[in-house]
Amino acid sequence: MSLSNLIKNWSSLRVKRPYEDQYKDKDYKWAMVIDLDACTGCNACTTACYAENNLPVVGREAFSKGQAMHWIRIERYWGEGEEMKGRFPDRGAQFLPMLCQQCESAPCEVVCPVGATHHTPDGLNSQVYNRCIGSRYCSANCPYKVRYFNWWQYPERAWPNPLELQLNPDVTVRSKGVMEKCTFCVQRLTEAKGRARTEGRRVADGEVVTACAQACPTSAITFGNLADDKSQVARTWERQQIKLASDRQEKDENLRGYRILEDLRTYPSIVYMERVRDSEA
Amino acid sequence: MIHTTDESDIEIERRFVPKAKDINEDIAWAQINKDVLRSMERPRLMYWVIFLASLALFSVGVYCEVYQYRNGLGAADLENPQVWGLYIATFIFWIGMSHSGTLLSAILHIMHADWRKPIYRFAEAMTTFSLMTAGLFVLVHLGRVWQFYYVVAYPNERWTWPNFNSPLVWDATAIGTYLTSSIVFLYFGMIPDLAICRDNAKGFRKKFYWFLSAGWQGTDRQWANFRVAYMTLACFLIPLAVSVHSIVASDFAVSQQPGWHITSFPPYFVAGALYSGCAAIITLFIILRYVFRFEAYMTMPILDKTCRLTFAIAMVWTYLNLIEYASAWYGNDEYAKQALIFRATGTYAPYWWAMNFLGSIVPFVLVFKSLRNHLPTMMVVSLLLNVGMWLERFMIITPTLAHGYYPWTWTGDWWPNWVQIGIVAGSFGWFSMLFMLFCKIFPAVSMYEVKEMVYHRFMASKARA
Amino acid sequence: MSNSNIDRRDFLRVLGISGAAATLAGCGNTSIESGAELVESYVQPEDFVVPGVGVFYASTCTQCGSGCGIMGRVREGRLLKLEGNPKSGISGGKICGLGQAGVQVHYNPDRLTTPMMREGETLKPVSWDKAMAVLTARLGSSSALSGDQIAVLTGEISGHQKVLLGLLLESFNSTNHVVYDALSPTIGRAACKAVLGVEQPVLQIDKARLILSFGNDFLGAGPSPVHMAAQYARFRKAPRGTLIQIEPRMTLTGANADRWYAIIPGTEGVFALGLAHSLLQHQEYAHAVSADIAEALKQYDKDTVSEITGVHADALSHIAGMLWERSPNLVLSGPAAEGHAHGFDNAAAILLLNLILDNRGKTLQGQASHPFPQLTPITGSTGALTRLNQAVTAGKCQALVVIGSNPVFTAPTFVPFANNLSKVPFKVAFVTQLDETARQCDLVLPLLSPMEDFGTHVAGYQPAGVDLMIQQPLMERLYPETRGLGDILLDLLKQRKPDAYKAFPDYYAYIKTAVTKAKPVFRTTSSDDNFWEDALRNGVLHLDGPPAALETHAAAVKVDKPRSVVTDVHYPFYFVPSVKADLRDGRHANLPWLQESPDPLTTIVWDSWVEIHPTTAAEMQIREGDILEVQSATGSVMAKAYLFPGIQPDTVSMPLGQGHTAYGRYADGMGVNTFKIFDPVFDEHTGELALYATRVIIKKTGEHANVVKDEGPTALQQGRKLVVTMAADQAQLAKEISRVTQ
């Protein structure tokens, strides 16, 4: 029976993403826009993510070994070349919130031996903790290095009583040996989709946002449904002339939108808006 | 260190083997049986030294693994992005080691190179055991080893399958097939010898060999079928061996990391595998020759031939290695170029240069005939070659993970900790423990094939005369 | 809901907070297994509890004084997460990391769960009856204390808690409410008062086309960072404003500047006067200042200024030119400019620029007048602590009540408050968690967490109109042996003046009465109960009000001969402390999320460090991770070096707030306490401690340790195009789709 299932669904096991405009026929394709000119690097999103997604605090020792579990991290770069010619970073620092790019053609998905990370119909790169055996191949193949592995049995140490009362019951607490990553707060999306389905409609724009987008004091993060033409995210993508299924955007020069490491053909779902600096200042 | 309880038994040691001959064709068939069977009973003291040392090393590995299992992989100081550490590097190393047996027993068999006959049995055993060791690393590196069977495609009520796109599934399949086949091949080729053991053993051992020899009588019909079956297996095994390491190479070549995404990886890996396997044969050749007093069978001319083969493969490897560098250097892939420069100049540069020196320069020692025939030198050189080959695998994993696409997550000074080193050391203990047990329980030199060889040589020399 | 007899217990039921059994359900039912509690079926849940559905309740964040409205997500009686309250004008539905971590105050494993009383050297748990008996014996009806014999030491405090404290003190004929804030804005406020006539003007950041900020970290540890961040976001939309930051060490705001200038610490005023001089060249600005000031300003020519400040002379003319071109603009002074012996003068000089540029009423306004001045916050200062310390030293203080303040940790070494505490016969602390000060007290009472208690709050910074923020419990109390501050104060007051307070069975009744009494001010026609329920539901009572007008006192600006900073041969480095937006003065160092939240600029976690410019480090052969001893005239601390390009080369910087010794598992032993190396330098005008005026010497210890940070071995993008930057004149922001609108 399962063998016939395998043969019947053989084509679905083959990776064909990104379909050209595949998501257009669907109700949902979750995507994000991050405005780097608005991002101040304040780390509110990071903490919101810890709160929403039951991320363990790993402590100084583990952090020093590179075992931190921040699904969204704020990177701070100093300028290169012209900008750093002088003694000081004259144009300030460069902050980059880096989270899972929810690639439409995710390098992590193809290499997972057990299919623990796979693509959902609404365009998420999901992680099935129950299925994960912890080979970490996905992490090795992730160009953005945004997958975080449970190196330790964090549930035993990260939430001493009564801190565990804070844990979000909608989100699994991960045990040692599994990979985890940003889910675009899938628990919120699922809830919103269920609610909308009950009411016989599509999730409205702004009805559901990720924890990071909700917290961000400067509203630098916009989250929404790319399949909904009227959503802010879809309109921004369109205005910025970013096509999901393209690895090299042909766009006007003064548009700020871009995707990171796009030439690797990962087809990320996150568009960043270039940081702006007043060169006259 | 010589175990001198029975002088008459070790007379063989002093017997002179003509330099130019692979084997003394005057040697009596009964003597062959006697010599090989004796090796299974009373090896030199060194055997026990090696065996106990292996057991100790293995225990260290077991301790480290238990510690890691209980605490999580963080105990091994693995981190993002150094997710694999020594485990996968050593996994490739052991997969590589497994290629020598197939080379000697299958490839040289169908090419009728009969000098392989006294040494192929232990090489084949080496194949099996190094595959078993490699398989251990697949398990050791898993975060949830208790769920390892998810990788296997088995029918289940949930209709879940492994991801057939993943090279790791190819790996699991290929290694599983190769391991099964090489065990069958090893066992199959041993049946006539097991019958000899059966005929000479007493008590429990007799029952054991009686069972294993599967009713071998040595009839013409049995020999005829045996030859066909053995040849068929050999032909089956060769593509398997090549595919296994090509697939291991695909783990990397198929991925996107700069420094891994290289089309020349499969042949490069196969060459490296044969290379380290041959070097290991030289090492074990010298050890077995001494420990089991096989001087009459594992002769210097055979060692000489093995060394020449090793040198040839070393040059193939060097060539493919240079291709890897050149394709990164001349390619338009800036990321791959940076990764290469990092290997040559970054944190791990000393090891990278050491690997190139040991892998490409040291084999030139094998060019000199006098050195080829000097056992201590060969022992050292063969070990050095394998150190070089292990470093090659370390260089594939660690610097690449340290210097991927994303600069923010580069690592500056990541080094494996005691848990990883302990488990790697344990794997060497596990391998040599199994190998030493094998040589004690089963004939490490193929008696019937040596007899054939002696017979052919005798006929040939008679014809010349 | 309109039942007027609703009591606190029913109220909690109405809030959806069921019994403790439901609180614990789903998270390890050991108490149920042991029979201590009954299993309660979800089939018959408490009213308003829908299993599996999170409900949001409005409250107010008390992590800092900004008074942001928050929403607590409650499920099955458990508080899970805090979000911003969209109805709050201050937070606008947004929340910062510090605010998020409020739940960890509540769930902190190191919470104090029973009263503690001193027995010899240690504190021992006692029952509430015993504790209250001790407390009332000292401060109850029989207490003979009066006047200066009693003192209450708090941090910044507002609302009805402040009122009750005042009333309690009043019953002792005392006004000794000492408000201590280690990072006090006193100097800047005094300067604003002197120049603009108000202590805290409202900054219209979004209306400015150019912001020139002298070390004002409004995006980081400012007075209302969430609100400022929203303003900043609008400021960056079309037409995009430009931010220029001048400071000795790059703050988070500096990191977001279009142009960042390093300046020698303490010379900000000189630079501002140089700009003033330059601006006065324009005719239309000439009338802004009197002739003698204009005359005095002539000494501030750009070369002199450049020499004193270390900023290039061209930069001065360039900035002056931009200020002239881009109007309205906004010039801000910040703690880095104010924390000096002449800090007041610096701030006044900086504010003078706003007068010259005529930003009054455009980007700077006064706050709307507050209808309840008794609820507005008292701002703390170090001076207040110094005076208390003198009283304590003199043996005048017989009883000391400490609430929300930790002077033993934050007081500099020359205010030996910790040693003097023993001279106070009775010290009582009200805390949620034991800290360094509470451990020295005779009686420690465990408070409800801010997530369990009622309260009202008024922010010191009211951006638009007036908000009375309502704090309400988001869940049932975790520990039966904890009590609300208001309830304890009310109990004491009932002892002191039984007649006046007998109408209030508890603090809830008090605060409800108090808030509903305020109804007429909010001009609503709803009934008292509806008004109160709306207040709870919205978490905020808002009143529109016109912004107050600002005054102009250019004469308050002292224009002396340009003074350069005196260097000290023994202590050649300027010491600039950095205030992390989340740890602040260290009161939040016990929250693990904040400890693990990387410092935005260095990405260091769980530690203290010494920022040093790479060129200085190269001269001294210091590598990252070398352990340095930073020694001032008053003390020394040791921390790892971190090479940081955004700092003046002869300046070193260390973060404040780390180095706790008795503040729970997450704070203890992390880093060092940099409060203890401050030099006794005081602002000449206000007498307030100057935090940025310390001089230090750096010594290498020869030891080395890895810096625990998120950053890898490179902070460069290596040509990867991760963060791409576009020139402002190229970007067409006006055509972009934006949620943030004017």
Tab-separated table of C-alpha atoms in Angstrom, chain A residues 59-65, chain C residues 602-607 609 624 640 705-711:
chain	number	residue	atom	x	y	z
A	59	GLY	CA	24.267	30.546	28.733
A	60	ARG	CA	27.720	32.030	28.432
A	61	GLU	CA	29.620	28.771	28.070
A	62	ALA	CA	27.546	27.429	25.190
A	63	PHE	CA	27.290	30.831	23.542
A	64	SER	CA	31.061	31.129	23.514
A	65	LYS	CA	31.201	27.822	21.673
C	602	THR	CA	29.803	44.575	19.894
C	603	THR	CA	27.488	41.532	19.874
C	604	ILE	CA	28.962	40.526	23.234
C	605	VAL	CA	26.761	38.605	25.669
C	606	TRP	CA	26.839	37.712	29.359
C	607	ASP	CA	29.847	39.892	30.110
C	609	TRP	CA	34.269	44.345	28.139
C	624	GLU	CA	40.854	41.204	21.382
C	640	LYS	CA	38.451	41.655	28.196
C	705	ALA	CA	40.291	34.897	27.310
C	706	ASN	CA	37.884	34.534	24.440
C	707	VAL	CA	35.324	37.266	24.067
C	708	VAL	CA	31.878	35.698	24.144
C	709	LYS	CA	30.121	37.283	21.197
C	710	ASP	CA	27.980	36.499	18.229
C	711	GLU	CA	30.304	38.142	15.740
